[in-house]
Coordinates of C-alpha atoms and ligand atoms in Angstrom, one line a residue:
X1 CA -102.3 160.7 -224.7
X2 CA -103.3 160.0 -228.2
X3 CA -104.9 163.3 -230.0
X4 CA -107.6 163.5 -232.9
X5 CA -104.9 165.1 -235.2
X6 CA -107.1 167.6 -236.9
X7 CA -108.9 170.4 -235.1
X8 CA -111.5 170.8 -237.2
X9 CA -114.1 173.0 -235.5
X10 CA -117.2 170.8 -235.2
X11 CA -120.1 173.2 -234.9
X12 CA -118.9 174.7 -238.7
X13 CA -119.1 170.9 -239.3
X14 CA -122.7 170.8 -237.9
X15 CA -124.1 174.1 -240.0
X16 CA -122.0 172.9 -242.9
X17 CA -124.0 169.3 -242.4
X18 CA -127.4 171.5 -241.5
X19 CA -127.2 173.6 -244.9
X20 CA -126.3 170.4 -247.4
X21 CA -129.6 168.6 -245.8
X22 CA -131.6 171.9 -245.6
X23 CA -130.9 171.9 -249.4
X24 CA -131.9 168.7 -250.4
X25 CA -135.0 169.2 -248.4
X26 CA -135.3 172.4 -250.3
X27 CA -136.3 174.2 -246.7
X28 CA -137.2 178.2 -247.1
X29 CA -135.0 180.5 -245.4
X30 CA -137.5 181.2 -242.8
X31 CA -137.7 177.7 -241.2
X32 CA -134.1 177.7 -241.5
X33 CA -133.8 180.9 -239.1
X34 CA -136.1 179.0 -236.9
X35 CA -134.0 175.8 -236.3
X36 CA -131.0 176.1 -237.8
X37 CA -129.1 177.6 -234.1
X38 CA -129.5 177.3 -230.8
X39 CA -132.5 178.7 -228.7
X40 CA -130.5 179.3 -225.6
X41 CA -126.7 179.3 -224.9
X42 CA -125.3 179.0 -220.7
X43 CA -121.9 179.5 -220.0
X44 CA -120.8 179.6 -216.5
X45 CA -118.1 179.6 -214.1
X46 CA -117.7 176.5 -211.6
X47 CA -115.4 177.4 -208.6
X48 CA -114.3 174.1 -206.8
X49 CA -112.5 174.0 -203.4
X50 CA -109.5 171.7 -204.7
X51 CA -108.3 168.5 -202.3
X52 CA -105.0 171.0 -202.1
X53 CA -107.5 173.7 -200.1
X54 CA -106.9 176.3 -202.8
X55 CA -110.0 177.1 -205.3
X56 CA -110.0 176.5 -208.8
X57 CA -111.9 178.0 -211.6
X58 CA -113.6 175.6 -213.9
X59 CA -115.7 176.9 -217.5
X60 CA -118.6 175.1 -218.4
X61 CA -121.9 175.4 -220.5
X62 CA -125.1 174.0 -221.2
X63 CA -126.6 174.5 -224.8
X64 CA -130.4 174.1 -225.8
X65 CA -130.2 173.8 -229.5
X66 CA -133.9 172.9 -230.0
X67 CA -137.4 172.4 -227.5
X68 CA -139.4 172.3 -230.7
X69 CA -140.7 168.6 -230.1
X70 CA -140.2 168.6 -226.5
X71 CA -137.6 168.9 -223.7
X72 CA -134.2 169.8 -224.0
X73 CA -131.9 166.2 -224.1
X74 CA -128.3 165.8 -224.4
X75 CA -125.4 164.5 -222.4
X76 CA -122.4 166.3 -220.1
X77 CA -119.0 166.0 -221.1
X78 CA -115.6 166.1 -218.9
X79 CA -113.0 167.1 -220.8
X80 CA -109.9 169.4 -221.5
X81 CA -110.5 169.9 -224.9
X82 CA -114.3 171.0 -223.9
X83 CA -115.5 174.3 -226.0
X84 CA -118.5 176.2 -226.5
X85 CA -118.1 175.3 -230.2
X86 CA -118.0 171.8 -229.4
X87 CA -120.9 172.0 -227.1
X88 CA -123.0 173.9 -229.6
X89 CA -122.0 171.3 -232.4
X90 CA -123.4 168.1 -229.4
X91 CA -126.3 169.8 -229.0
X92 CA -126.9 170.6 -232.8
X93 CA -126.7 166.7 -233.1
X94 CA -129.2 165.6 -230.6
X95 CA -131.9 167.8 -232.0
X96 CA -131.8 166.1 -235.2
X97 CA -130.7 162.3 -233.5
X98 CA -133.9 162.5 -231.3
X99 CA -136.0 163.1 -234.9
X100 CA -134.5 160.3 -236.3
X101 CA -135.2 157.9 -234.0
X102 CA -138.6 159.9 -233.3
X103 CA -138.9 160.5 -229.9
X104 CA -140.6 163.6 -228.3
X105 CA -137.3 165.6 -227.1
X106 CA -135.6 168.6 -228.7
X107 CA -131.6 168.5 -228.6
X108 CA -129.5 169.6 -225.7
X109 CA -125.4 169.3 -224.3
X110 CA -123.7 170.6 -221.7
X111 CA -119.6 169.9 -220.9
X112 CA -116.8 171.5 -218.6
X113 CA -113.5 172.1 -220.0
X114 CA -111.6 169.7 -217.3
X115 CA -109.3 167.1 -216.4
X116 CA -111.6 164.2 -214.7
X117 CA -108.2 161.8 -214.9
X118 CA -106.3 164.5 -213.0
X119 CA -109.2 164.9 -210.7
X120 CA -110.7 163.2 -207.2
X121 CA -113.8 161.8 -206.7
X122 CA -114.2 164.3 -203.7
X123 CA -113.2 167.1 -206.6
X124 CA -115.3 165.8 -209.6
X125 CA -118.4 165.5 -206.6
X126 CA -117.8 169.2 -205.6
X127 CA -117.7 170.4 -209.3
X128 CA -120.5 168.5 -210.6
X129 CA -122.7 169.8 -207.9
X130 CA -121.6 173.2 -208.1
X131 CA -122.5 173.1 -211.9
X132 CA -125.6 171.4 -211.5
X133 CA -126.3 174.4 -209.1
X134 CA -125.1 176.9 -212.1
X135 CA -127.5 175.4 -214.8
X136 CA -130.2 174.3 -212.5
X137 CA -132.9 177.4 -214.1
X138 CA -132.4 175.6 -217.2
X139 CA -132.6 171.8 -216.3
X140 CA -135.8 170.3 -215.4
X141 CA -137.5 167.1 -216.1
X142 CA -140.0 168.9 -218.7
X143 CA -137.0 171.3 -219.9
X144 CA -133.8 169.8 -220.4
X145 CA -132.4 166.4 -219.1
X146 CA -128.4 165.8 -219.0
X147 CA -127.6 162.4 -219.3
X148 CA -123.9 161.2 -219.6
X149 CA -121.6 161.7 -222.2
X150 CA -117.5 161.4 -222.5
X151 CA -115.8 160.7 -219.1
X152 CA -119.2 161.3 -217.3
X153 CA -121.0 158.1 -215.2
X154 CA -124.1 157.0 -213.6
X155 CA -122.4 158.9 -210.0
X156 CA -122.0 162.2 -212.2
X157 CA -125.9 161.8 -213.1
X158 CA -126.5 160.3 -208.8
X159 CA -124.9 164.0 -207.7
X160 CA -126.7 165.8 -210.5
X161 CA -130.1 164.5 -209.1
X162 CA -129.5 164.6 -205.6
X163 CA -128.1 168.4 -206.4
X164 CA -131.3 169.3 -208.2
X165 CA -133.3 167.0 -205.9
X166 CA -132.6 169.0 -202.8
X167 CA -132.8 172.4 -204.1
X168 CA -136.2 172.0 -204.7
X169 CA -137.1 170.0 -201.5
X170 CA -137.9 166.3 -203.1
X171 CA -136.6 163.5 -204.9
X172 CA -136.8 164.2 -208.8
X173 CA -135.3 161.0 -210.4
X174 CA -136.4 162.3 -214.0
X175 CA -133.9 165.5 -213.9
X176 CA -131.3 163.7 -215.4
X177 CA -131.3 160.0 -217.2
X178 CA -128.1 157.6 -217.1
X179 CA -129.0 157.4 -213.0
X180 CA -127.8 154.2 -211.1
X181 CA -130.5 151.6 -211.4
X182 CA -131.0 152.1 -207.3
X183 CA -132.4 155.6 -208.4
X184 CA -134.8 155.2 -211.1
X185 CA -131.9 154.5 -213.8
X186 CA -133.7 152.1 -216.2
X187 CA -132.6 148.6 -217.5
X188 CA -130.5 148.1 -220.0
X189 CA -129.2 152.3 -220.4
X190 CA -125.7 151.5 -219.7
X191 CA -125.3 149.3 -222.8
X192 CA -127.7 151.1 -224.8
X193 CA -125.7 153.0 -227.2
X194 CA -123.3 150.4 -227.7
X195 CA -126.4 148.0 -228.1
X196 CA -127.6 150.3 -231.0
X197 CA -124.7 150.6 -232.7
X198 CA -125.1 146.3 -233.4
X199 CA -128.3 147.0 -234.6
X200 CA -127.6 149.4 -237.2
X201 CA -124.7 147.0 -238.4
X202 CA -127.1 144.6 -238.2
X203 CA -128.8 146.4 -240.5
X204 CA -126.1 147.4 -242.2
X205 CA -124.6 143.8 -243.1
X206 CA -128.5 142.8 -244.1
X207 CA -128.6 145.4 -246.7
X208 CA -125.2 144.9 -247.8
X209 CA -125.7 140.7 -248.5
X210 CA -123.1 140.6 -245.6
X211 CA -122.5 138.2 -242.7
X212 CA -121.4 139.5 -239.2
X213 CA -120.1 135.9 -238.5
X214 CA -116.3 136.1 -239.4
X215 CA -116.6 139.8 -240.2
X216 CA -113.4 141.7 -239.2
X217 CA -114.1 144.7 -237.1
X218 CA -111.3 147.8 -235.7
X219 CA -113.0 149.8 -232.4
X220 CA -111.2 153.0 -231.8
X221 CA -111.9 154.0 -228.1
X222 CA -112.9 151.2 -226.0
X223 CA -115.2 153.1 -223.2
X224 CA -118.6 153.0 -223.1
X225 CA -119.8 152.6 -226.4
X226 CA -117.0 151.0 -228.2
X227 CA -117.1 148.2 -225.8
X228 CA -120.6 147.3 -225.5
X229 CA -120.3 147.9 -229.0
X230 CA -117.5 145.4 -229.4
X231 CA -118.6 142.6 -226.9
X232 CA -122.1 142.6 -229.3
X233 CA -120.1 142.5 -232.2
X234 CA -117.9 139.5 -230.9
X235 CA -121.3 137.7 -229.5
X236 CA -122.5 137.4 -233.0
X237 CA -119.4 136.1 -234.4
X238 CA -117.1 138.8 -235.8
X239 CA -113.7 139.3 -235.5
X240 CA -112.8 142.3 -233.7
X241 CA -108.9 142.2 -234.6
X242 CA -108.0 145.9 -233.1
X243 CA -109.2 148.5 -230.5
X244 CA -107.9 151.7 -228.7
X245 CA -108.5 153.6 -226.0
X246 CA -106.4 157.0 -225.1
X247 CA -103.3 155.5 -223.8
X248 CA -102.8 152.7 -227.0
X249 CA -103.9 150.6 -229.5
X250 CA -103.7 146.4 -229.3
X251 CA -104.4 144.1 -232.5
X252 CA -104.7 140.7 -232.7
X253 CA -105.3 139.2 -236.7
X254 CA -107.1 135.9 -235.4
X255 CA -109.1 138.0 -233.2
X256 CA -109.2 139.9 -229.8
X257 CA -110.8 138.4 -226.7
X258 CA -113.1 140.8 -226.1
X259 CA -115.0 140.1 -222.6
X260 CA -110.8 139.5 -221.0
X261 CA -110.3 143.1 -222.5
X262 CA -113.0 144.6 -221.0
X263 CA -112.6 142.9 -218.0
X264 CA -108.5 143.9 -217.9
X265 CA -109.9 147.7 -219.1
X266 CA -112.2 147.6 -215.9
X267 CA -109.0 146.7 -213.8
X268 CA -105.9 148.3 -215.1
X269 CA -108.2 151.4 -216.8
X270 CA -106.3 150.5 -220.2
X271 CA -106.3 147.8 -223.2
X272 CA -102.5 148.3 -223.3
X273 CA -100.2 145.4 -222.4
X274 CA -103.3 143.1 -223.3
X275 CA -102.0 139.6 -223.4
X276 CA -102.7 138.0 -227.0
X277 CA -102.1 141.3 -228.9
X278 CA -99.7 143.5 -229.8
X279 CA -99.5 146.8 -229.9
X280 CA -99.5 149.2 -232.9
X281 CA -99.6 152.8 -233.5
X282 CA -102.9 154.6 -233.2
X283 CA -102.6 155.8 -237.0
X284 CA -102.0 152.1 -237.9
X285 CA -105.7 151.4 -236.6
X286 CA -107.6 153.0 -238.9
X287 CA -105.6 152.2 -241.6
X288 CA -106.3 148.2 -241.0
X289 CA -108.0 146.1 -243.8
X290 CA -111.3 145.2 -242.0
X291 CA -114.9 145.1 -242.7
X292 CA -116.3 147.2 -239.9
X293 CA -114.7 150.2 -238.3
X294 CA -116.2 151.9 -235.1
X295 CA -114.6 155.1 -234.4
X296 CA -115.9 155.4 -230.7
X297 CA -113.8 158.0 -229.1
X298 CA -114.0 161.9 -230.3
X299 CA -114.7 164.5 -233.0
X300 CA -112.6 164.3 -236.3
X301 CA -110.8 161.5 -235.7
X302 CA -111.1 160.6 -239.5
X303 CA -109.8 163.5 -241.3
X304 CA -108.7 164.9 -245.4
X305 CA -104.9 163.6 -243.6
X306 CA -105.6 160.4 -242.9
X307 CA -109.4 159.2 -245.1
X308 CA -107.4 158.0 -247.7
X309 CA -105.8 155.2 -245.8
X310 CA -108.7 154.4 -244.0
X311 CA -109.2 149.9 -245.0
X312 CA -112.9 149.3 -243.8
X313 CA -115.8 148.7 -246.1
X314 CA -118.7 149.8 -243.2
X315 CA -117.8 152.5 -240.8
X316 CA -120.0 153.1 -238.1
X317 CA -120.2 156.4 -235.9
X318 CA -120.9 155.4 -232.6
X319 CA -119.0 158.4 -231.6
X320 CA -120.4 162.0 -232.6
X321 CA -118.9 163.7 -235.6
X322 CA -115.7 161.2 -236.1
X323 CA -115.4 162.5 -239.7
X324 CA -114.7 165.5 -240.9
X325 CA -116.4 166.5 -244.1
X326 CA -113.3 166.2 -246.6
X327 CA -113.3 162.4 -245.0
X328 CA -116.7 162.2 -245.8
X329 CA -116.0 163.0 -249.0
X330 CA -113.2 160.6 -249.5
X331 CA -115.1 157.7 -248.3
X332 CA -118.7 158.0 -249.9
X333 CA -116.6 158.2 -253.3
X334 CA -114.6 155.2 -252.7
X335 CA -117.9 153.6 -251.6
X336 CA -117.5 153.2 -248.0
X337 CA -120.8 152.4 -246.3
X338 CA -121.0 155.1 -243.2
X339 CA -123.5 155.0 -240.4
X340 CA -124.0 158.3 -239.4
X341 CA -123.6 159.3 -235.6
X342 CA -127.2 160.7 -235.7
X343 CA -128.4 157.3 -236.3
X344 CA -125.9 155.1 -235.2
X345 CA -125.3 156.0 -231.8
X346 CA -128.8 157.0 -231.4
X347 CA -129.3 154.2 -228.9
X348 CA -128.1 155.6 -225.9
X349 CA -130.7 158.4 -226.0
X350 CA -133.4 156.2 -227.2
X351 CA -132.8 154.3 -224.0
X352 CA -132.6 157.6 -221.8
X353 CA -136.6 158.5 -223.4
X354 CA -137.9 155.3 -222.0
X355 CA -135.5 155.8 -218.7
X356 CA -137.6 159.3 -218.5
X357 CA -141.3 157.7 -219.4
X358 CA -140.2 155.0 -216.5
X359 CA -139.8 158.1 -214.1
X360 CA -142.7 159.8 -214.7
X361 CA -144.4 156.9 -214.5
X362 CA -142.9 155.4 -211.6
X363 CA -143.5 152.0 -213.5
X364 CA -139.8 149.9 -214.4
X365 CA -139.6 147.8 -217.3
X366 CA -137.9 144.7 -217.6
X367 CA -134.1 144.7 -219.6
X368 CA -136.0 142.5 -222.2
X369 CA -138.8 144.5 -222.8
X370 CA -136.0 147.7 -222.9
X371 CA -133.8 145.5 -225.4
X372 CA -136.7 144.8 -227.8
X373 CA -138.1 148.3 -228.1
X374 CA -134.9 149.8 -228.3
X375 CA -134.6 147.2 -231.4
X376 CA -137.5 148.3 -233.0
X377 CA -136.9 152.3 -232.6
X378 CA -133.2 151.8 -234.2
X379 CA -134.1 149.2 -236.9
X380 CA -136.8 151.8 -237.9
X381 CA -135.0 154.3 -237.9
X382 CA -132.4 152.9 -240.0
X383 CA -135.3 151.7 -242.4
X384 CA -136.8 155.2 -242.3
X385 CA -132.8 156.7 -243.3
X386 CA -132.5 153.7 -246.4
X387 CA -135.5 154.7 -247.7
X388 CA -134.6 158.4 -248.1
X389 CA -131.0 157.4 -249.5
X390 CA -132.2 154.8 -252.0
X391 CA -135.4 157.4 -253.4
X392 CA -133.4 160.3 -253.2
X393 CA -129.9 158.8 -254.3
X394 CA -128.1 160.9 -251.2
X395 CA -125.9 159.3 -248.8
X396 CA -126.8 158.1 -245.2
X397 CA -125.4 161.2 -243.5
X398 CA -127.6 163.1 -245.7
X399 CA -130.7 160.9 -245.8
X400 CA -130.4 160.5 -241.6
X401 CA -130.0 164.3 -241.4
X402 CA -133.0 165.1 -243.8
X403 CA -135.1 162.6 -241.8
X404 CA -134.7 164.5 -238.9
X405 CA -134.5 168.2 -239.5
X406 CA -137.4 167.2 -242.0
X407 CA -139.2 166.3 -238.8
X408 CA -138.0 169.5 -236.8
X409 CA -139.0 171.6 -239.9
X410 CA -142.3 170.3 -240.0
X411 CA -142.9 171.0 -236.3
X412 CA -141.7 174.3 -236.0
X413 CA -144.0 175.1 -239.4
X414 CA -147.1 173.7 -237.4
X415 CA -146.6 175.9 -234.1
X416 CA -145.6 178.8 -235.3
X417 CA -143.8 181.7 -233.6
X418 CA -145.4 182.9 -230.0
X419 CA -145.2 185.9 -229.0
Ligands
NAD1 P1 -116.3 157.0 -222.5 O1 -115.7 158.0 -221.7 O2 -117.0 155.9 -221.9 O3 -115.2 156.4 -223.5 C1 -114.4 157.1 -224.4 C2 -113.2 156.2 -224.8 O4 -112.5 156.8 -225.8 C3 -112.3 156.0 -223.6 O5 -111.9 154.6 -223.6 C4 -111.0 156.8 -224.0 O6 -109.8 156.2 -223.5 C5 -111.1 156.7 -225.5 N1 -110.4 157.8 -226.2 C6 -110.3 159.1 -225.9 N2 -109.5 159.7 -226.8 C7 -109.1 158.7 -227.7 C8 -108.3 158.8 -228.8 N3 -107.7 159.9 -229.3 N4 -108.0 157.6 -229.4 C9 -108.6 156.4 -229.0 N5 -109.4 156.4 -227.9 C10 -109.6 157.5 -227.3 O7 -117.3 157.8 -223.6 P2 -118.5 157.2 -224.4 O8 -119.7 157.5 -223.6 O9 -118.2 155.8 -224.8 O10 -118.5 158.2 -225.6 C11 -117.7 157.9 -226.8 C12 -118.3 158.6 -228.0 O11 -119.6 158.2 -228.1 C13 -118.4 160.2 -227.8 O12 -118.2 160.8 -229.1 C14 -119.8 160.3 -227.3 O13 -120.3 161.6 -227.6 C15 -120.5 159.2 -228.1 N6 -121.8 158.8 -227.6 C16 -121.9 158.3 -226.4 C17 -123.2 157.9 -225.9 C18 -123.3 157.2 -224.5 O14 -124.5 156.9 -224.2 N7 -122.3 157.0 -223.8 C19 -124.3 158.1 -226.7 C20 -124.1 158.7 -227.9 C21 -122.9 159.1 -228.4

C-alpha cells in the first residue's frame, strides 16, 4: 500500500488554519473560545463477533465540532490510520465547508480505526451496526447526520438507517444522507463531490483565462471523488495523463481513458495493469508537469518533502487537508492556484443538505434539478471566496476559511451563550 509520507497531525493543521483566518478576520478571543473546538467529543468501543467466531475490539468516535447553524454533518471513515486527531481535524472542516457553501448545518465526523479491505461484508454489517448502536444518543436527523466518507458506501449508510430506524420503532430515512436511492438517497449524491470539484475548476480555469479543453490533469486516488472528478474533467476535454489509487499509479502522456478505467477499477478494484499506460512511482505523480492536479485520496499527501517538486499550475483539494501548511507555503509563493478542500470538495455535502430537505419532505427531485442547484451553490461559493481573496489580497485557503468561520462567528455573536 502506498502511504502519505508525512504524518503531520491534521487537527494542529486545522487550529493552525483556524488561528491564521481568525486573524485576518481580526475575531476577539471570546468568539474564538466559542468556535474555535469541538462542542462534544464520543469515543467508543465497537466489539464485533468476527467470521472466525472470536470477538474483536474495534475504536471509534463521533465528533461534533459545531451545531451553531444547525445539525451536526460530517461523514464516517474506515480506516487503519483512523485517530481521534484526525476525526477532530474532519469535523473542524465541515463546520467551516457547510459556511462556505452556506447551508444550515454545523460540522460533524465520525471514523473507526479498521481494516474494511481485510474485512467481510457480514463483519463490516456487524460493526457498523454495533456503532451506529454506540453513537445513536448523538445522531438524529435534527442533531447530527453521518453521511459517507473514505472506504464508507451507500450499504454503510442502508445499515446505519435501518440500525437507527429500528431502535426507535420507524423508518427514519433522514438519520444519515449518502442512502441508496431505494431508501430516500437523493439523485445525483454519489457523484456530487466529484461533480463539485469540475465546478470549482470550472471556475478556476475562467478566472485564470484558461481552457479545460486540452488541459493536462494528474488524479491521485481514483475512488469516489477522484473519479467522478476525472470522468467530468475528461467530458469537457482535458487530458487526464495520470491517476492513482492505493495499490499504484498508471500515466498515459496522450491521455488516459477514463470511463475503461473506471470501469476496469469497478472490476479488478485497481487502475494497475491498465492497458494504454504505464506505470510510475507514486512520488513521480505529483511531480508531473500538468495543469491540474487533484489530490483525492488522504491528509498530507503534499508535504515540505515533496511541495517543491510538485509540476501543476491549479491544484484542487477534492480530498480534505492534502497539504500540509509548509506545502502551502511552497506553492502559494511559487504561484500555484489551490482550491481549498473547504470549497472544493464541498459538493458532496451540498448534495447530502438537499438529500436531507428531500427526506423531510418526502418530495424527490429530479438529477437535473439536483445538478443545477448544486451548480449554483459551488459557483457561488467560489464567487463569494474570489471576492475575499482579491479585496483582501489573502490566498483561497484563507479567503474560503474567513468566509466561513466569518459566518460561524457571526452566528454564535447573535445567539449568545444559554444557560
Ligand atoms: P474512496 O474510498 O471512494 O476513495 C479513496 C481512494 O483513494 C481509493 O481509490 C484509494 O485506493 C485511494 N488511496 C488511498 N490511499 C492512497 C494513497 N496513499 N495514494 C493514492 N491513492 C490512495 O473515498 P472518497 O470518498 O473518494 O474520499 C477521498 C477524499 O475525498 C477523502 O479525503 C475524503 O475525506 C474526501 N471527500 C469525500 C467526499 C465524498 O462525498 N465522498 C466529500 C468530501 C471530501
Amino acid at each position: 500500500m502506498l502511504t502519505t509520507a508525512v504524518a503531520e497531525n491534521a487537527y494542529d493543521l486545522a487550529l493552525e488554519n483556524f488561528d491564521t483566518a481568525a486573524d485576518a478576520l481580526e475575531l476577539n478571543q471570546d468568539i474564538r473560545a466559542m468556535i474555535k473546538y469541538p462542542e462534544r467529543v464520543l469515543m467508543v468501543t465497537v466489539p464485533v463477533r468476527m467470521d472466525g467466531g472470536h470477538i474483536r475490539r474495534f475504536e471509534a468516535y463521533r465528533v461534533q465540532h459545531s451545531s451553531v447553524r444547525g445539525p451536526g454533518k460530517g461523514g464516517i471513515r474506515y480506516h487503519p490510520q483512523v485517530t481521534l486527531d484526525e476525526v477532530k481535524a474532519l469535523a473542524t472542516w465541515m463546520t467551516w465547508k457547510c459556511a462556505v457553501v452556506n447551508i444550515p448545518f454545523g460540522g460533524a465526523k465520525g471514523g473507526v480505526t479498521c481494516d474494511p479491505k481485510h474485512m467481510s461484508q457480514g463483519e463490516l454489517e456487524r460493526m457498523t451496526r454495533r456503532y451506529t448502536s454506540a453513537i445513536l444518543p448523538l445522531i438524529g436527523p435534527d442533531q447530527d447526520i453521518p453521511a459517507p466518507d473514505v472506504y464508507t458506501n451507500p450499504q454503510t449508510m442502508a445499515w446505519i438507517m435501518d440500525t437507527y430506524s429500528m431502535t426507535k420503532g420507524y423508518a427514519i430515512p433522514g438519520v444519515v444522507t449518502g442512502k441508496p436511492i431505494c431508501l430516500g438517497g437523493s439523485l445525483g449524491r454519489n457523484e456530487a463531490t466529484g461533480r463539485g470539484v469540475f465546478y470549482t475548476i470550472q471556475c478556476t480555469c475562467e478566472h485564470l483565462h484558461m481552457t479545460l479543453k486540452g488541459a493536462t490533469v494528474v488524479v491521485q486516488g481514483f475512488g469516489n471523488a477522484g473519479s467522478i472528478a476525472a470522468q467530468l474533467l475528461h467530458e469537457a476535454g482535458a487530458k487526464v495523463i495520470a491517476v492513482s489509487d492505493s495499490t499504484g499509479c498508471i500515466y498515459n502522456q496522450n491521455g488516459l481513458n477514463i470511463p475503461e478505467v473506471i470501469h476496469m477499477k469497478a472490476l479488478t478494484g485497481h487502475v494497475e495493469g491498465f492497458p494504454e499506460s504505464e506505470a510510475i512511482d507514486p512520488n513521480e505523480l505529483l511531480a508531473l508537469n500538468c495543469d491540474i492536479l487533484v489530490p483525492a485520496a488522504l491528509e498530507n499527501a503534499v508535504h515540505a518533502g515533496n511541495a517543491a517538486a510538485v509540476g501543476a499550475k491549479i491544484i484542487a483539494e477534492a480530498a480534505n487537508g492534502p497539504l500540509t501548511p509548509a506545502a502551502d507555503r511552497n506553492l502559494e509563493n511559487r504561484g500555484v492556484f489551490i482550491i481549498p478542500d473547504i470549497l472544493c470538495n464541498a459538493g458532496g455535502v451540498t448534495v447530502s443538505y438537499f438529500e436531507w430537505v428531500q427526506d423531510e419532505q418526502h418530495l424527490f427531485w429530479e438529477a437535473q434539478d439536483v445538478y443545477d442547484r448544486l451548480e449554483r451553490v459551488m459557483k457561488t461559493a467560489f464567487r463569494d471566496v474570489l471576492k475575499i481573496r482579491l479585496d483582501r489580497k489573502v490566498p483561497m485557503r484563507i479567503a474560503a476559511n474567513m468566509l466561513g468561520i466569518g459566518r460561524v462567528a457571526e452566528a454564535v455573536q447573535i445567539r449568545g451563550i444559554y444557560p
